[in-house]
mmCIF file of C-alpha atoms and ligand atoms in Angstrom:
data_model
loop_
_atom_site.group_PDB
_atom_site.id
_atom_site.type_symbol
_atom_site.label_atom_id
_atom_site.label_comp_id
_atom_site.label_asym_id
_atom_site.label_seq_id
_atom_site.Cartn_x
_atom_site.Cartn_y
_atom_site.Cartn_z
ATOM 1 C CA UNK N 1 8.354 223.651 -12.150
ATOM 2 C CA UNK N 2 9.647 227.264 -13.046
ATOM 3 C CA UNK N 3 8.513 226.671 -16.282
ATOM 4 C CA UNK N 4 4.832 225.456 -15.307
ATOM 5 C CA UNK N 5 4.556 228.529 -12.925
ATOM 6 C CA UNK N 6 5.386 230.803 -15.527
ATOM 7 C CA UNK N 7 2.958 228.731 -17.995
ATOM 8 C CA UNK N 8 0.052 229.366 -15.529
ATOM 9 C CA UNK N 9 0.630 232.975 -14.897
ATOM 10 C CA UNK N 10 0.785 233.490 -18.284
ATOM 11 C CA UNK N 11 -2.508 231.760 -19.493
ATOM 12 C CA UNK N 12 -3.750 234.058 -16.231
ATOM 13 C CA UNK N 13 -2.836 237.670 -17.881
ATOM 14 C CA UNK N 14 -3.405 236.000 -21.461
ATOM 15 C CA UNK N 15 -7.188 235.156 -20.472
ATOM 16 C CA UNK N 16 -7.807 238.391 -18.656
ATOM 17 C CA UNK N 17 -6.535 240.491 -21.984
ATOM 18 C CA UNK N 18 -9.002 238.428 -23.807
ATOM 19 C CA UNK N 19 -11.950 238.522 -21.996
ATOM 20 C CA UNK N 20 -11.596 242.104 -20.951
ATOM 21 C CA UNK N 21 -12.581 243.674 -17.577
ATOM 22 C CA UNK N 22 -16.578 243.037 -18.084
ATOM 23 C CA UNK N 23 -15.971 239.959 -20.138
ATOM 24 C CA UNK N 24 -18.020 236.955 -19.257
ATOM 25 C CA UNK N 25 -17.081 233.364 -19.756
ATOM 26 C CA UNK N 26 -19.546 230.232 -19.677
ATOM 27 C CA UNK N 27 -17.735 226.260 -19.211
ATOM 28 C CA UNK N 28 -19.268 222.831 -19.281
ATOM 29 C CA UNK N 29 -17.829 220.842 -16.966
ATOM 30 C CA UNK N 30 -17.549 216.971 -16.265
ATOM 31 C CA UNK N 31 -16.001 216.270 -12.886
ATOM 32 C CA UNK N 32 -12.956 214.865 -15.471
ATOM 33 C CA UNK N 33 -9.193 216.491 -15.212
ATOM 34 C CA UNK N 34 -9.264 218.667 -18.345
ATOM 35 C CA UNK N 35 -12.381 220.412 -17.877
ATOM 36 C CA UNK N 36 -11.620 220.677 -13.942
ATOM 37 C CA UNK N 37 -8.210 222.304 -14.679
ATOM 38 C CA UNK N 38 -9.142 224.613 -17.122
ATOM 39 C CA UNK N 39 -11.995 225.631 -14.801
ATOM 40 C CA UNK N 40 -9.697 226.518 -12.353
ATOM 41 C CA UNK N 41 -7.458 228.830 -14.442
ATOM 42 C CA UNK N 42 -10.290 230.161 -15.650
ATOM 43 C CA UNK N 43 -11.434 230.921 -11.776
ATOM 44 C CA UNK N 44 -8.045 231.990 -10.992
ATOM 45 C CA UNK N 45 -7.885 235.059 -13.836
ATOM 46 C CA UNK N 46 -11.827 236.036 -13.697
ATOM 47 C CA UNK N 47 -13.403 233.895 -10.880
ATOM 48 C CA UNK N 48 -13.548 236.602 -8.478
ATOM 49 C CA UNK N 49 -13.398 240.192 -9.034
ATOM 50 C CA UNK N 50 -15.536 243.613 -8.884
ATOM 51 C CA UNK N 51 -17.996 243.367 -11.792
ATOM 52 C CA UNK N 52 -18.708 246.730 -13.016
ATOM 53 C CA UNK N 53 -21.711 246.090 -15.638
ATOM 54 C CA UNK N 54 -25.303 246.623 -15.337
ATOM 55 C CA UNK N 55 -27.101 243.840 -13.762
ATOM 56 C CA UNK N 56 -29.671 242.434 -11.608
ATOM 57 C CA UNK N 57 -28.042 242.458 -8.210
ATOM 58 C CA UNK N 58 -28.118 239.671 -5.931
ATOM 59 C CA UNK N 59 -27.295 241.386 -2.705
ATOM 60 C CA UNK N 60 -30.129 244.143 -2.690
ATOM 61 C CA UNK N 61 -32.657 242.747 -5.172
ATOM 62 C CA UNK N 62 -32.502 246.236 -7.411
ATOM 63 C CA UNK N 63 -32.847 245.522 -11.354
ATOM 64 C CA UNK N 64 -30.380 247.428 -12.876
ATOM 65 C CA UNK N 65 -27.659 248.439 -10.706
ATOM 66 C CA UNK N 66 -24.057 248.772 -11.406
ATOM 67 C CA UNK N 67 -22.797 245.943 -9.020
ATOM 68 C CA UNK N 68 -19.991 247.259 -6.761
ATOM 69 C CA UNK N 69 -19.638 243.711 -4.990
ATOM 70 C CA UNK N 70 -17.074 241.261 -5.987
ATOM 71 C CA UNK N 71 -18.806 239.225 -8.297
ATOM 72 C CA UNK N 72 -17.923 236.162 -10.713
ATOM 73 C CA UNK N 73 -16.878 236.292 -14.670
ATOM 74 C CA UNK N 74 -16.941 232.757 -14.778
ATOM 75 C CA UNK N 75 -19.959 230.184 -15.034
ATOM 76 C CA UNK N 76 -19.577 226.856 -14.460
ATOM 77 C CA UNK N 77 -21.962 224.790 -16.002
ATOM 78 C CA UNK N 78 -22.664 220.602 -14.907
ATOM 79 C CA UNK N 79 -25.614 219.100 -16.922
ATOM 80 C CA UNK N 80 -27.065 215.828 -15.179
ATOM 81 C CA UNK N 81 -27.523 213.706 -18.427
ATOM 82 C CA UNK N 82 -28.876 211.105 -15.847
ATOM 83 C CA UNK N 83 -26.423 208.756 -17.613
ATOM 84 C CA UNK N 84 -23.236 209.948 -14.961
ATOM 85 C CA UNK N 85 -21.314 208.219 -12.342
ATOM 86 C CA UNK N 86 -23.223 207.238 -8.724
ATOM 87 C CA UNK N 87 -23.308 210.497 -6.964
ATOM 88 C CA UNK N 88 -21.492 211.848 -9.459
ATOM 89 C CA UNK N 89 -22.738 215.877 -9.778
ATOM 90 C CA UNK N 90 -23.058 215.696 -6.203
ATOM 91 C CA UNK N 91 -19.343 215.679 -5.554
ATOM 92 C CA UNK N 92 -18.523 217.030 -8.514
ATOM 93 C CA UNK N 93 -20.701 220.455 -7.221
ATOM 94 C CA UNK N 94 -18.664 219.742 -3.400
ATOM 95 C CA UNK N 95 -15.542 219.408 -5.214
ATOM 96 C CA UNK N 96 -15.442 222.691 -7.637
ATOM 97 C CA UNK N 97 -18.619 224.837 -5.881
ATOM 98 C CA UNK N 98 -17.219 224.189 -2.090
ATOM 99 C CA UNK N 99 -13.779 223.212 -2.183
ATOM 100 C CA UNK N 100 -12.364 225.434 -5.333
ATOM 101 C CA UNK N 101 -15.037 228.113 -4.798
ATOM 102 C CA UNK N 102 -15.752 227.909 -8.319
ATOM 103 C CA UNK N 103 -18.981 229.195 -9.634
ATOM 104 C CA UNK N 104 -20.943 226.581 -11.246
ATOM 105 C CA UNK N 105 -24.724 225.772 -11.510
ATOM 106 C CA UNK N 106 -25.701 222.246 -11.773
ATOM 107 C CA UNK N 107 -28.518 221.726 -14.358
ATOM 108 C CA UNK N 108 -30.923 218.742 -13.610
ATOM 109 C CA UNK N 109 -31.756 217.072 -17.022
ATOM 110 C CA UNK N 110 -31.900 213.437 -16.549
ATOM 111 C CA UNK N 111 -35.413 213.356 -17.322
ATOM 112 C CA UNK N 112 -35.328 214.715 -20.751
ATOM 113 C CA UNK N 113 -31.773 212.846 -21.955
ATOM 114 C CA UNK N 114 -33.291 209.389 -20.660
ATOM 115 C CA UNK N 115 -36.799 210.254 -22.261
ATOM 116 C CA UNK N 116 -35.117 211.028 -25.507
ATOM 117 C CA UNK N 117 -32.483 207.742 -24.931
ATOM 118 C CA UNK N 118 -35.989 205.424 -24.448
ATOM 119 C CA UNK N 119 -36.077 202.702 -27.291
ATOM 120 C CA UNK N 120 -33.090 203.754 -28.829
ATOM 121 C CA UNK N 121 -30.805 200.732 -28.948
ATOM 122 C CA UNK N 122 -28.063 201.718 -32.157
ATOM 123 C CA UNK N 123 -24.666 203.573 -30.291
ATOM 124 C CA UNK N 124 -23.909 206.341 -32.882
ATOM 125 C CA UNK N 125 -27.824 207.149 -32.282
ATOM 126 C CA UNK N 126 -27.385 207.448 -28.711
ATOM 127 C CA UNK N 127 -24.345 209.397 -29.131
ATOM 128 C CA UNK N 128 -25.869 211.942 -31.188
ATOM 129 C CA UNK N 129 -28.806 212.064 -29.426
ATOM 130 C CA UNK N 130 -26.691 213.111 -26.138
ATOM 131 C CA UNK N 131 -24.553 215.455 -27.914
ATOM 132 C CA UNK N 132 -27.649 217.353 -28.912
ATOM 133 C CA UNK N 133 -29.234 217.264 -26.035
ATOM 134 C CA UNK N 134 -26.166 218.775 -24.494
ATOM 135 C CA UNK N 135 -25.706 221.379 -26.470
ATOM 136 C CA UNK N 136 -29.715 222.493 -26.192
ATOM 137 C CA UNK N 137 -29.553 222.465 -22.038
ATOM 138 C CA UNK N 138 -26.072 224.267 -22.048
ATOM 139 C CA UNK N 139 -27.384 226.713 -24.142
ATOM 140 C CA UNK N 140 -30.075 227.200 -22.328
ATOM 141 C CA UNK N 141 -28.735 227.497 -18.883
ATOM 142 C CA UNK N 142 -26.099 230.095 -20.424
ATOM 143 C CA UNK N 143 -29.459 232.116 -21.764
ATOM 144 C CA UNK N 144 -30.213 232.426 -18.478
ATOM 145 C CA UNK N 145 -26.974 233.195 -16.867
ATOM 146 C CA UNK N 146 -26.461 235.637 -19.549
ATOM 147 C CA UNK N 147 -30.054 237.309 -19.108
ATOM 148 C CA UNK N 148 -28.860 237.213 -14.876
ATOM 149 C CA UNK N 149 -25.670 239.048 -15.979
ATOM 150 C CA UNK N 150 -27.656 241.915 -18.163
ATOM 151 C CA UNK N 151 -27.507 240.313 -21.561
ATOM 152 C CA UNK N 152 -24.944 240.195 -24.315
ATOM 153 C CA UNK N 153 -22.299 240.140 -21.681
ATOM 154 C CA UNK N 154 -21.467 236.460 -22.395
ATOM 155 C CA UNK N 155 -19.259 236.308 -24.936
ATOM 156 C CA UNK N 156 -16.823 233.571 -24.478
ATOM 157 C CA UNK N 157 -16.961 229.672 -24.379
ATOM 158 C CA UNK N 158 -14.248 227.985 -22.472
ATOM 159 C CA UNK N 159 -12.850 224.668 -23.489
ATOM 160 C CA UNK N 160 -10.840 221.636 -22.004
ATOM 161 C CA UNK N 161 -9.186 220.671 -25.402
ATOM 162 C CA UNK N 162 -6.073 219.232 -25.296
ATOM 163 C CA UNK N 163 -3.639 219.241 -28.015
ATOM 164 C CA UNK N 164 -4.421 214.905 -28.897
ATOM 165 C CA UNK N 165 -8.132 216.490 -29.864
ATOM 166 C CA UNK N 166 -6.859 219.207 -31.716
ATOM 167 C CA UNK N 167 -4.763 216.635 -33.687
ATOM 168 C CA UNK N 168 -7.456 214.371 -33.848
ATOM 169 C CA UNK N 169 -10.352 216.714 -35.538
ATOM 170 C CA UNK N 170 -8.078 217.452 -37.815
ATOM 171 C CA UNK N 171 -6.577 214.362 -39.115
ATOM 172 C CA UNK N 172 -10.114 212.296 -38.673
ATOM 173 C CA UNK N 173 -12.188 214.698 -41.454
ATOM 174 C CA UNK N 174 -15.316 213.057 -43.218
ATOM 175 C CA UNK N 175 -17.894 210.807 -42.051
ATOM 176 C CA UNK N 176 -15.928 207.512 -43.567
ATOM 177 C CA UNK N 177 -13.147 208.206 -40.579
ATOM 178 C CA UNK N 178 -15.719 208.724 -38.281
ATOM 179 C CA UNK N 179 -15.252 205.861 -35.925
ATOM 180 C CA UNK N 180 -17.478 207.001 -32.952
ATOM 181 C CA UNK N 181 -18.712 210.425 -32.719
ATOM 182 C CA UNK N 182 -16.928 211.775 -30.060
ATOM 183 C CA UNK N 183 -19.293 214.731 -28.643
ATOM 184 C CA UNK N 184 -17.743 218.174 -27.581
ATOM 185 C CA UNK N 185 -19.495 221.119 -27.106
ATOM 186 C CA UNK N 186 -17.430 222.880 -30.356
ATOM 187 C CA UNK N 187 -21.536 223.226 -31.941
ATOM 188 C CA UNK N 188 -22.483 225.790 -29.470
ATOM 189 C CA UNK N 189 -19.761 228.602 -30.991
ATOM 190 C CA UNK N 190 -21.974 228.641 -34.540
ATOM 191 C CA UNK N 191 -25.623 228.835 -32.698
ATOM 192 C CA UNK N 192 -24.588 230.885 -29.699
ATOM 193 C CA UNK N 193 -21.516 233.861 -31.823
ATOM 194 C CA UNK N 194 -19.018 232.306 -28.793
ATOM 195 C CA UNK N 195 -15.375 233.058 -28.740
ATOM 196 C CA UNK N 196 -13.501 229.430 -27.608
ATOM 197 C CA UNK N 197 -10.804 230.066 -25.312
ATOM 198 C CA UNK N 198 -8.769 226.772 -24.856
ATOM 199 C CA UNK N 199 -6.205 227.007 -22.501
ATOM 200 C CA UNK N 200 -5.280 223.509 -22.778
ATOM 201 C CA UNK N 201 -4.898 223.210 -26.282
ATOM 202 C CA UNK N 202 -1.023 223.189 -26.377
ATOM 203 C CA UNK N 203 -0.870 220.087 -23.879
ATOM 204 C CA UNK N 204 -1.001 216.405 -23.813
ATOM 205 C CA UNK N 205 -2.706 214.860 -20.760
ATOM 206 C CA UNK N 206 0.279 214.439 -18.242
ATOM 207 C CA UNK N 207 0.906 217.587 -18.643
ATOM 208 C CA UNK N 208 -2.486 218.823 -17.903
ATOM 209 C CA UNK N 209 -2.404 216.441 -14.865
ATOM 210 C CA UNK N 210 1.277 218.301 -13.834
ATOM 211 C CA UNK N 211 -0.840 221.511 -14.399
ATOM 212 C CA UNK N 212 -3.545 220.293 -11.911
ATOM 213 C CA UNK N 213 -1.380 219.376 -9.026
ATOM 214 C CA UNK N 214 0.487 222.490 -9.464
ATOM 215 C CA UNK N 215 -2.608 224.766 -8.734
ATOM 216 C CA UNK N 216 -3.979 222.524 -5.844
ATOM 217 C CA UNK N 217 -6.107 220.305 -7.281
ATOM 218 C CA UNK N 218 -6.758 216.662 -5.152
ATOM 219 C CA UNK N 219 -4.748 213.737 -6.222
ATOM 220 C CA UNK N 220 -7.908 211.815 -6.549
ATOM 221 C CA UNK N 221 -9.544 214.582 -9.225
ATOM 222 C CA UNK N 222 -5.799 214.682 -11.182
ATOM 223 C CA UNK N 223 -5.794 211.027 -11.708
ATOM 224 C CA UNK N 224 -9.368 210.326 -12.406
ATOM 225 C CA UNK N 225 -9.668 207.812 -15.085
ATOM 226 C CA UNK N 226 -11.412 209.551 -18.506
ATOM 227 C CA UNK N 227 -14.917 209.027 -18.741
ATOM 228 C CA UNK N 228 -17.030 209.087 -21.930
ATOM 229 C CA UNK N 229 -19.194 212.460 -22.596
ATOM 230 C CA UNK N 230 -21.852 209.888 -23.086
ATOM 231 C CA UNK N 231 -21.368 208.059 -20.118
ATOM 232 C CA UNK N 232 -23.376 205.343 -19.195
ATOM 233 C CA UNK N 233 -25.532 205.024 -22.259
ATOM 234 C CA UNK N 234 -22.690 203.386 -23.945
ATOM 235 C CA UNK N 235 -22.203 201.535 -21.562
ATOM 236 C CA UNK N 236 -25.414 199.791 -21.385
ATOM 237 C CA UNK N 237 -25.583 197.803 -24.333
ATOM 238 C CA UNK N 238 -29.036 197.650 -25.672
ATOM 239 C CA UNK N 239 -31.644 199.737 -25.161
ATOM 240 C CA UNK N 240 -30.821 202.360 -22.138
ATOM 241 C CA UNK N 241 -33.832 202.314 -19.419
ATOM 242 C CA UNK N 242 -33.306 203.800 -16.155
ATOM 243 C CA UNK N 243 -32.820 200.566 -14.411
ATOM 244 C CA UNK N 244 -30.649 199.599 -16.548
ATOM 245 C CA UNK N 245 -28.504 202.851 -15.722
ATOM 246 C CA UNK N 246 -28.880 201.656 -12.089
ATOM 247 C CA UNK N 247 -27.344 198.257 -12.561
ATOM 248 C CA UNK N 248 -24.892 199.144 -14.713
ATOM 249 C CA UNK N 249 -23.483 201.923 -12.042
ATOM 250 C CA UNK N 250 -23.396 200.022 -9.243
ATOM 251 C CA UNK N 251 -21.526 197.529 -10.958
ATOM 252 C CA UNK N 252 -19.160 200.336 -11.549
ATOM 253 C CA UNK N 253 -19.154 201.742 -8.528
ATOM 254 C CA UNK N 254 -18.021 198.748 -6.835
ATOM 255 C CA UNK N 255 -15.809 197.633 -9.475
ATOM 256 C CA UNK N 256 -13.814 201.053 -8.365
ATOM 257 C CA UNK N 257 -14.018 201.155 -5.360
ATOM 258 C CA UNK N 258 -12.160 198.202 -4.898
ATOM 259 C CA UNK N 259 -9.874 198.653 -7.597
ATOM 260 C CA UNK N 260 -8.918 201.879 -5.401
ATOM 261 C CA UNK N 261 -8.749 199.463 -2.188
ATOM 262 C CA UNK N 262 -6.550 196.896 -3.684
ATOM 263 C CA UNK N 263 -4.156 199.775 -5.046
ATOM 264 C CA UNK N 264 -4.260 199.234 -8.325
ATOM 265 C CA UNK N 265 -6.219 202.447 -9.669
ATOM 266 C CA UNK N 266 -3.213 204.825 -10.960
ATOM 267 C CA UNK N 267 -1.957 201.344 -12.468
ATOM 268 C CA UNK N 268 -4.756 201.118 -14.934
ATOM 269 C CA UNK N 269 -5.509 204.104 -17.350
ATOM 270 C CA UNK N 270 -8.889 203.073 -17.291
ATOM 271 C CA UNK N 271 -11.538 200.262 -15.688
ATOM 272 C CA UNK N 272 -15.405 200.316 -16.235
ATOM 273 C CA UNK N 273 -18.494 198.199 -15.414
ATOM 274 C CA UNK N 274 -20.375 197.308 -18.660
ATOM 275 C CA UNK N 275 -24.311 196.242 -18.816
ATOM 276 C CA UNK N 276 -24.747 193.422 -21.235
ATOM 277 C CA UNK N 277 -27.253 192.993 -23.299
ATOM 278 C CA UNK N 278 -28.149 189.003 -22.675
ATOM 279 C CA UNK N 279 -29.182 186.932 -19.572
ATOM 280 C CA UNK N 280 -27.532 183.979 -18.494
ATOM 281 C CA UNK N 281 -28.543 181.225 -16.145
ATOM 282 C CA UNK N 282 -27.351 181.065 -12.789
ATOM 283 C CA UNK N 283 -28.070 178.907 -9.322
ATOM 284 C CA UNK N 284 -28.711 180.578 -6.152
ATOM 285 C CA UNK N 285 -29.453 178.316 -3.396
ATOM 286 C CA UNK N 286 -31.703 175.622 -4.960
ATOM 287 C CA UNK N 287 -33.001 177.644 -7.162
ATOM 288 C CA UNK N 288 -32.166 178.338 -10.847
ATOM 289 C CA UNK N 289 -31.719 182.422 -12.122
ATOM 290 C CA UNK N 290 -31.786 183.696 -15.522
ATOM 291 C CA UNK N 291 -30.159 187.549 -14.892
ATOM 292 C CA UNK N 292 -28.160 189.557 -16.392
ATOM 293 C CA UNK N 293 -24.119 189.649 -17.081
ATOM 294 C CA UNK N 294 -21.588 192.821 -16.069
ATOM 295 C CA UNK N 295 -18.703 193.052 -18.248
ATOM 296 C CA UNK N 296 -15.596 194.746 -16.363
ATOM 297 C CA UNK N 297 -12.862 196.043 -18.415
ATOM 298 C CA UNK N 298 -9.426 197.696 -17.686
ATOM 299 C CA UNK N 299 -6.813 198.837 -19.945
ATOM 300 C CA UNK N 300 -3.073 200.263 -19.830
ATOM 301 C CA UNK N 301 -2.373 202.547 -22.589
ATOM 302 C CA UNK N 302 -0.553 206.177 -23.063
ATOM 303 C CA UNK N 303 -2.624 207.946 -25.237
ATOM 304 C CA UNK N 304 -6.144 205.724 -25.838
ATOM 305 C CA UNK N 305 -5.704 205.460 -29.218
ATOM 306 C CA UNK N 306 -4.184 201.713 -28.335
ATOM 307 C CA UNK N 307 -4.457 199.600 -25.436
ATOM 308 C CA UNK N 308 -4.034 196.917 -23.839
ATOM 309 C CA UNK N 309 -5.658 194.891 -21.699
ATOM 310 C CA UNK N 310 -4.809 195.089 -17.983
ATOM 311 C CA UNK N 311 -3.845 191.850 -16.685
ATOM 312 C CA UNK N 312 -1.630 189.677 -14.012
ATOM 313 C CA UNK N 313 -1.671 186.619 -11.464
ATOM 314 C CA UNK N 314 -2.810 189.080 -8.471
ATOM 315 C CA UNK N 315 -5.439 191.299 -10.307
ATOM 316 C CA UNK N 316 -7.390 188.000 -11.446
ATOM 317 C CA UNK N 317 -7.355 187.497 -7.958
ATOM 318 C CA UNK N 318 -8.923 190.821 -7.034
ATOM 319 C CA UNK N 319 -11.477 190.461 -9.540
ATOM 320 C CA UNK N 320 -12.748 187.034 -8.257
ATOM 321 C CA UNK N 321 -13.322 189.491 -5.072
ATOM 322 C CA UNK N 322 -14.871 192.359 -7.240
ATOM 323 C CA UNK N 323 -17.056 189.615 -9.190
ATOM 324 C CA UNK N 324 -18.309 188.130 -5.765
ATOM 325 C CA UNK N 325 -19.317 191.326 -4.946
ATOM 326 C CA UNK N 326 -21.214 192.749 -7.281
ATOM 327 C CA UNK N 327 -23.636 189.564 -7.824
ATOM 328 C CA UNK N 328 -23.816 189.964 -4.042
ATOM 329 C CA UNK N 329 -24.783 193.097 -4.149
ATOM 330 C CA UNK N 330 -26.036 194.160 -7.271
ATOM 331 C CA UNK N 331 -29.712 193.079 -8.249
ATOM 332 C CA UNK N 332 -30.365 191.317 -11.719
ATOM 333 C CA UNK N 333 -27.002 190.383 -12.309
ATOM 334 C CA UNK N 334 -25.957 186.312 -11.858
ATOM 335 C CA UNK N 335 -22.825 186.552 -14.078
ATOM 336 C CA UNK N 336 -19.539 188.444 -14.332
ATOM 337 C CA UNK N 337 -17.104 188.331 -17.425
ATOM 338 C CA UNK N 338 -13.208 190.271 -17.505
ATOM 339 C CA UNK N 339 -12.996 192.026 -21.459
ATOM 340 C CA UNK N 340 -9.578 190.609 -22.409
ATOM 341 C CA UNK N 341 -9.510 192.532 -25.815
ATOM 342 C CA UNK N 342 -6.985 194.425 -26.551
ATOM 343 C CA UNK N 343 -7.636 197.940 -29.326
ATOM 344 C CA UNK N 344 -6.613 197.390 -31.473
ATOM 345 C CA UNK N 345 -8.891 195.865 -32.632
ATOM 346 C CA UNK N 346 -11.402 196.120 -29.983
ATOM 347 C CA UNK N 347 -12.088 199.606 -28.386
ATOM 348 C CA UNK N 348 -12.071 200.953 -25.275
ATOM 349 C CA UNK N 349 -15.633 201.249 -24.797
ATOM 350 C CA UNK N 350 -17.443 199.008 -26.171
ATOM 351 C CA UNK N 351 -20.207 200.953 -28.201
HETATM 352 P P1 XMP R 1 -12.560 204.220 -27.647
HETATM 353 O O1 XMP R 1 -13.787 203.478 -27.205
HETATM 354 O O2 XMP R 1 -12.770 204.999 -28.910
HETATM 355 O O3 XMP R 1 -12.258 205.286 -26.516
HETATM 356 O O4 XMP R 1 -11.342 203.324 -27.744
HETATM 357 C C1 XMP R 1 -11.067 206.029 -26.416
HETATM 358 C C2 XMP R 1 -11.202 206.981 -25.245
HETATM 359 O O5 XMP R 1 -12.194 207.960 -25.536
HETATM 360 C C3 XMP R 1 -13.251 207.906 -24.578
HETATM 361 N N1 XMP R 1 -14.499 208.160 -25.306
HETATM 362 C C4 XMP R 1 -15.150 209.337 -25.311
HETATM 363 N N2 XMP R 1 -14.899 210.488 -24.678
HETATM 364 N N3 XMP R 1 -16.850 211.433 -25.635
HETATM 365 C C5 XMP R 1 -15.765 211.524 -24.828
HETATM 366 O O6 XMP R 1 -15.585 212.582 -24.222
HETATM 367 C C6 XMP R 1 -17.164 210.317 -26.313
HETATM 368 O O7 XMP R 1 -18.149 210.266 -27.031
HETATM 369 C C7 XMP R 1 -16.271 209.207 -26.136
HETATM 370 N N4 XMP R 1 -16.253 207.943 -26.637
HETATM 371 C C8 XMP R 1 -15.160 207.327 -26.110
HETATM 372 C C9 XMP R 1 -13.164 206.518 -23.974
HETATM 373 O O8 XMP R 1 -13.761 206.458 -22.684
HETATM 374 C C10 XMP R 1 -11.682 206.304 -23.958
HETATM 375 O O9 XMP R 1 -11.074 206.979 -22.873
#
């Protein structure tokens, strides 16, 4: 514990020498553990102290004052992809805005990523359709913060990496190792001249996790299973249409929520609802269906670079339960099937 203390109030001083006393830092976050806890270091050495830089001041509407009020060095940014969890910026915003009194400005783009997302159906397309996307709404949104701040004042880009990605961009080089484009926000440094400050870089997952509990954060945010940058959209097999999103989320939601109930959620590394791209037929009542099928997978690994499947006598009988429920519940869907695959040689995700 001595030595995590002494870890955090080191990254503290070693991220206020960097950025400086009028420094400004901009984030993307994601509501996941790595971006969360380097958010909060980040609010813990600049969140909250006098700025002393020319700006457009909040508190009496003047244009360029020097601001004597305490005032923020970090911005927080959350872009709605419209392809995120139900209600998922929502309590991400109640979580770090309210709770952890970080800064952060949620940026409303679901319109434009699922207008871009229409027709396409091939999964390294949707990927780098997202990932640009990204990029071009965080960019913007840190123009503006950085034209609200006085302009030029933004000069650092802070980063969840953790030391596995490190590894990994370095040992997967060239398009023939590619397996899935992975999106990260590491473009924006060449368009935007930002400095990356990675506080995480040095540490593997538990020990971010460790790191998270130690400054505070909720149990529930520290164990949150990882969720794709791309979210949903690759996890809609076929093309991705908003009601499409819809099904597929509810299916997830429920499929969570009762893996949470029945205990089992800091058993399995990971567990997702998956929208299939085929109908089945199905009875209900007298009458015959022809819907859709939710594919709900769960896996035990260490590092997600293999796992395997999560399985035993009493989870099959909580997913009868979870499978009940969700044709109950969720409209379109007449068929639920359990992802037994193990990766290798299957993945994780399944696009
Ligand atoms: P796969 O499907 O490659 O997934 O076995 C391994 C882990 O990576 C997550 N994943 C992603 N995370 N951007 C991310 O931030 C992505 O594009 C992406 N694709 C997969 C996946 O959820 C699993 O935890």
């Amino acid at each position: 514990k001595m030595l995590k203390d002494a870890f955090i109030d080191t990254e503290i001083q070693r991220i206020r020498t960097i950025v400086g006393p009028v420094g400004q830092v901009v984030g993307a976050v994601s509501g996941g553990v790595d971006s969360t806890v380097a958010a909060k270091l980040m609010h813990e050495a600049i969140g909250d102290r006098y700025a002393t830089y020319v700006c457009y001041c909040e508190h009496c509407g003047a244009d360029t004052l020097i601001c004597c009020h305490p005032a923020t060095s970090f911005h927080a940014i959350l872009v709605d992809n419209g392809v995120m969890r139900l209600n998922e910026c929502a309590s991400v915003k109640k979580m770090l805005g309210d709770k952890m009194g970080i800064n952060i400005e949620v940026v409303d783009a679901s319109a434009l990523f699922l207008g871009r997302l229409a027709g396409v159906t091939d999964p390294e397309r949707k990927r780098k359709i997202i990932g640009n996307t990204f990029i071009e709404v965080f960019e913007a949104e840190a123009a503006k913060i950085d034209k609200k701040t006085g302009g030029g004042k933004i000069e650092y880009l802070l980063q969840g990496t953790l030391y596995p990605d490190v590894i990994e961009s370095i040992s997967f080089k060239g398009p023939s190792a590619t397996i899935k484009t992975h999106h990260n926000v590491g473009g924006l440094l060449e368009d935007m001249k930002l400095k990356l400050i990675e506080p995480l870089r040095e540490l593997f997952k538990d020990e971010v996790r460790a790191l998270g509990t130690l400054l505070g954060l909720d149990d529930e945010l520290v164990w949150r299973h990882p969720f794709p940058g791309p979210g949903i959209a690759i996890r809609v097999l076929g093309e991705v249409t908003p009601s499409q999103v819809e099904i597929a989320r509810l299916a997830d939601h429920i499929y969570i929520e009762e893996i949470k109930r029945a205990g089992y959620y800091r058993q399995i590394s990971q567990a997702y609802a998956a929208l299939l791209p085929v109908k089945a037929v199905g009875v209900m009542g007298d009458a015959r269906t022809y819907e859709q099928v939710i594919a709900l997978r769960a896996v035990e690994t260490k590092d997600f670079m293999t796992a395997d499947v999560f399985a035993s006598a009493e989870w099959f009988l909580t997913l009868k339960k979870i499978s009940s429920r969700i044709i109950n519940e969720v409209k379109g869907v007449n068929r639920v099937v359990y992802d037994i695959s193990s990766k290798p040689p299957a993945t994780i995700e399944w696009e």
